[in-house]
Coordinates of C-alpha atoms in Angstrom, one line a residue:
M169 CA 21.6 78.0 -3.5
A170 CA 18.3 79.3 -2.2
V171 CA 16.5 78.1 -5.4
K172 CA 17.9 74.6 -4.9
T173 CA 16.9 74.5 -1.3
S174 CA 13.4 75.7 -2.0
A175 CA 13.0 73.2 -4.8
L176 CA 14.2 70.4 -2.5
S177 CA 11.9 71.4 0.3
A178 CA 9.0 71.6 -2.2
L179 CA 9.8 68.2 -3.5
L180 CA 9.9 66.7 0.0
S181 CA 6.9 68.5 1.4
E182 CA 4.4 67.6 -1.4
P183 CA 2.7 64.3 -1.0
A184 CA 2.7 62.1 -4.1
D185 CA -0.9 61.2 -5.1
S186 CA -0.3 59.3 -8.3
D187 CA 2.3 58.5 -10.9
E188 CA 0.5 60.5 -13.6
E189 CA 0.5 63.7 -11.6
D190 CA 4.2 63.2 -10.8
S191 CA 5.1 62.8 -14.5
Q192 CA 3.2 66.0 -15.4
T193 CA 4.6 68.2 -12.6
V194 CA 8.2 67.0 -12.5
S195 CA 10.7 68.7 -14.7
P196 CA 12.7 66.7 -17.3
V197 CA 15.9 67.1 -15.3
A198 CA 14.2 65.5 -12.3
R199 CA 13.2 62.4 -14.4
M200 CA 16.9 61.7 -15.2
G201 CA 18.4 58.6 -13.5
P202 CA 21.9 57.1 -13.3
G203 CA 21.6 55.8 -16.9
H204 CA 21.6 59.3 -18.2
I205 CA 25.0 60.2 -16.9
G206 CA 27.7 60.5 -19.6
A207 CA 27.5 60.9 -23.3
P208 CA 24.3 59.7 -25.0
A209 CA 24.5 56.4 -26.9
S210 CA 24.0 58.3 -30.2
A211 CA 27.2 60.2 -29.6
L212 CA 29.3 57.0 -29.2
G213 CA 27.9 55.3 -32.3
T214 CA 26.6 51.8 -32.5
A215 CA 27.1 49.0 -30.0
K216 CA 29.9 47.7 -32.2
R217 CA 31.8 51.0 -31.6
V218 CA 31.4 50.5 -27.8
D219 CA 32.7 46.9 -28.0
Q220 CA 35.7 48.1 -30.0
V221 CA 36.5 50.8 -27.4
N222 CA 36.2 48.2 -24.6
S223 CA 38.4 45.6 -26.3
A224 CA 41.0 48.3 -27.1
Y225 CA 40.9 49.4 -23.5
I226 CA 41.4 45.8 -22.2
K227 CA 44.3 45.2 -24.6
N228 CA 46.1 48.3 -23.7
N229 CA 45.5 48.0 -19.9
T230 CA 46.7 44.5 -19.2
K231 CA 49.6 44.0 -16.8
D232 CA 51.6 42.1 -19.3
I233 CA 55.1 43.3 -19.9
W234 CA 55.2 42.2 -23.5
S235 CA 52.7 40.6 -25.9
M236 CA 52.8 37.0 -27.0
E237 CA 53.9 38.0 -30.5
E238 CA 57.1 39.5 -29.0
V239 CA 58.2 36.4 -27.2
S240 CA 60.1 33.7 -29.2
E241 CA 60.4 30.6 -27.0
G242 CA 63.9 29.2 -26.8
A243 CA 65.0 31.0 -29.9
P244 CA 68.8 30.6 -29.4
F245 CA 68.7 26.9 -28.5
E246 CA 65.6 25.2 -29.8
D247 CA 65.4 23.7 -33.3
L248 CA 61.8 24.3 -34.3
T249 CA 62.1 22.1 -37.4
D250 CA 63.0 19.0 -35.4
P251 CA 59.9 16.7 -35.4
R252 CA 61.1 14.5 -32.5
P253 CA 58.7 14.5 -29.5
Q254 CA 59.5 16.0 -26.1
P255 CA 60.0 13.3 -23.4
E256 CA 58.2 13.4 -20.1
Y257 CA 60.3 15.2 -17.5
E258 CA 60.1 16.4 -13.9
I259 CA 62.1 19.1 -12.1
I260 CA 62.7 18.6 -8.3
L261 CA 64.5 21.1 -6.1
K262 CA 66.6 19.5 -3.4
Q263 CA 68.2 20.7 -0.1
S264 CA 70.3 19.1 2.5
V265 CA 68.5 19.0 5.8
G266 CA 69.9 17.6 9.0
T267 CA 68.3 17.0 12.4
E268 CA 69.4 20.4 13.6
D269 CA 67.3 21.9 10.7
L270 CA 64.3 19.6 11.1
F271 CA 63.8 19.7 14.9
L272 CA 65.6 22.8 16.1
G273 CA 65.6 25.1 13.0
L274 CA 69.2 26.3 13.8
S275 CA 70.4 26.9 10.2
R276 CA 67.7 29.3 9.1
K277 CA 66.6 26.9 6.3
D278 CA 63.0 26.9 5.2
P279 CA 61.1 24.8 2.6
S280 CA 61.3 27.6 0.0
S281 CA 63.2 27.3 -3.2
M282 CA 65.7 30.0 -2.0
C283 CA 67.1 27.5 0.4
C284 CA 67.6 24.6 -2.1
E285 CA 71.1 23.7 -3.1
S286 CA 70.5 21.6 -6.2
M287 CA 68.0 20.8 -8.9
L288 CA 67.2 17.3 -10.0
V289 CA 65.8 16.8 -13.6
K290 CA 64.2 13.4 -14.2
V291 CA 63.6 12.5 -17.8
K292 CA 61.8 9.4 -19.0
L293 CA 63.4 8.0 -22.1
P294 CA 61.7 4.8 -23.2
D295 CA 63.5 2.5 -25.7
T296 CA 66.8 4.4 -25.3
K297 CA 70.3 3.2 -24.6
L298 CA 73.0 5.2 -22.7
S299 CA 75.2 5.4 -25.8
D300 CA 72.3 7.2 -27.7
I301 CA 72.0 10.1 -25.2
V302 CA 73.6 13.5 -26.0
L303 CA 73.4 15.9 -23.0
D304 CA 74.5 19.6 -23.0
V305 CA 73.9 21.8 -20.0
K306 CA 74.3 25.6 -20.0
E307 CA 73.8 27.9 -17.0
T308 CA 70.0 28.3 -17.7
F309 CA 69.3 25.7 -20.3
L310 CA 69.4 21.9 -20.6
D311 CA 69.6 20.3 -24.1
L312 CA 69.0 16.5 -24.3
R313 CA 68.9 14.6 -27.6
T314 CA 68.3 11.0 -28.4
P315 CA 67.3 9.4 -31.7
K316 CA 63.6 9.3 -30.7
H317 CA 63.3 12.3 -28.4
K318 CA 64.5 15.9 -27.9
L319 CA 64.3 18.1 -24.8
A320 CA 65.1 21.8 -24.9
L321 CA 64.5 22.9 -21.3
H322 CA 64.8 26.4 -19.9
L323 CA 65.8 25.9 -16.2
P324 CA 64.0 27.8 -13.5
H325 CA 67.2 28.8 -11.7
P326 CA 70.8 29.3 -13.0
V327 CA 73.0 26.3 -12.3
H328 CA 76.8 25.4 -12.2
S329 CA 76.8 23.6 -15.5
E330 CA 80.3 22.0 -15.1
E331 CA 79.6 20.6 -11.6
G332 CA 76.5 18.5 -12.3
T333 CA 76.1 14.7 -12.4
A334 CA 74.0 12.5 -14.6
R335 CA 72.8 8.9 -14.1
F336 CA 70.9 6.7 -16.5
T337 CA 68.8 3.8 -15.1
P338 CA 68.0 1.4 -18.0
E339 CA 65.5 -0.6 -15.9
R340 CA 63.3 2.5 -15.5
A341 CA 64.5 4.1 -18.7
E342 CA 65.1 7.3 -16.8
L343 CA 67.9 9.9 -16.8
E344 CA 68.5 11.8 -13.6
V345 CA 70.5 15.0 -14.0
T346 CA 71.6 16.7 -10.7
L347 CA 72.7 20.3 -11.0
P348 CA 74.0 22.5 -8.2
M349 CA 72.3 25.9 -8.2
N350 CA 74.2 29.1 -8.9
R351 CA 72.6 32.1 -7.3
P352 CA 74.3 35.3 -6.2
L353 CA 73.0 35.2 -2.6
D354 CA 73.7 31.6 -1.8
C355 CA 76.5 32.5 0.6
I356 CA 73.9 34.4 2.6
N357 CA 70.8 32.1 2.2
L358 CA 72.7 28.9 2.9
A359 CA 75.0 30.1 5.6

């Protein structure tokens, strides 16, 4: 401890005259900087080895639960060999709001999706007749088939599949499917 203190006081008390004199009198340990911390570059190998280590670290330390290779999209319901295009669609969450909700906030409803009672799926089906539409709704999946289009849609929330309604408007060539949501805490959230 005394050696370090005396070396430090000697370093601080001597005035620096020139860079040449400093480089001759300073020990090799004193010339070390932040870049010298850790293993030398020769111990790690080439830059390629460092890049491989960094990329392996990044791959192993992502916050993904599973890799993209492990996920098969819609495997039980989708027919991957079907060449028909997917129609344009839109999902809208709906809730019944009265004046007591809007002005007074008496029913504890808020604009979040947890307070929505139903889900509206609008699908644009150009050049389609009502008789051509085949619709199948499961609790978490909507399957729509026409001669020109196919839609295999995973729903964002579970629904009551038997209680929904569907309406086709030929002027707009649009199918509207309204599905009441089925969530375990609806009796609490919507009370």
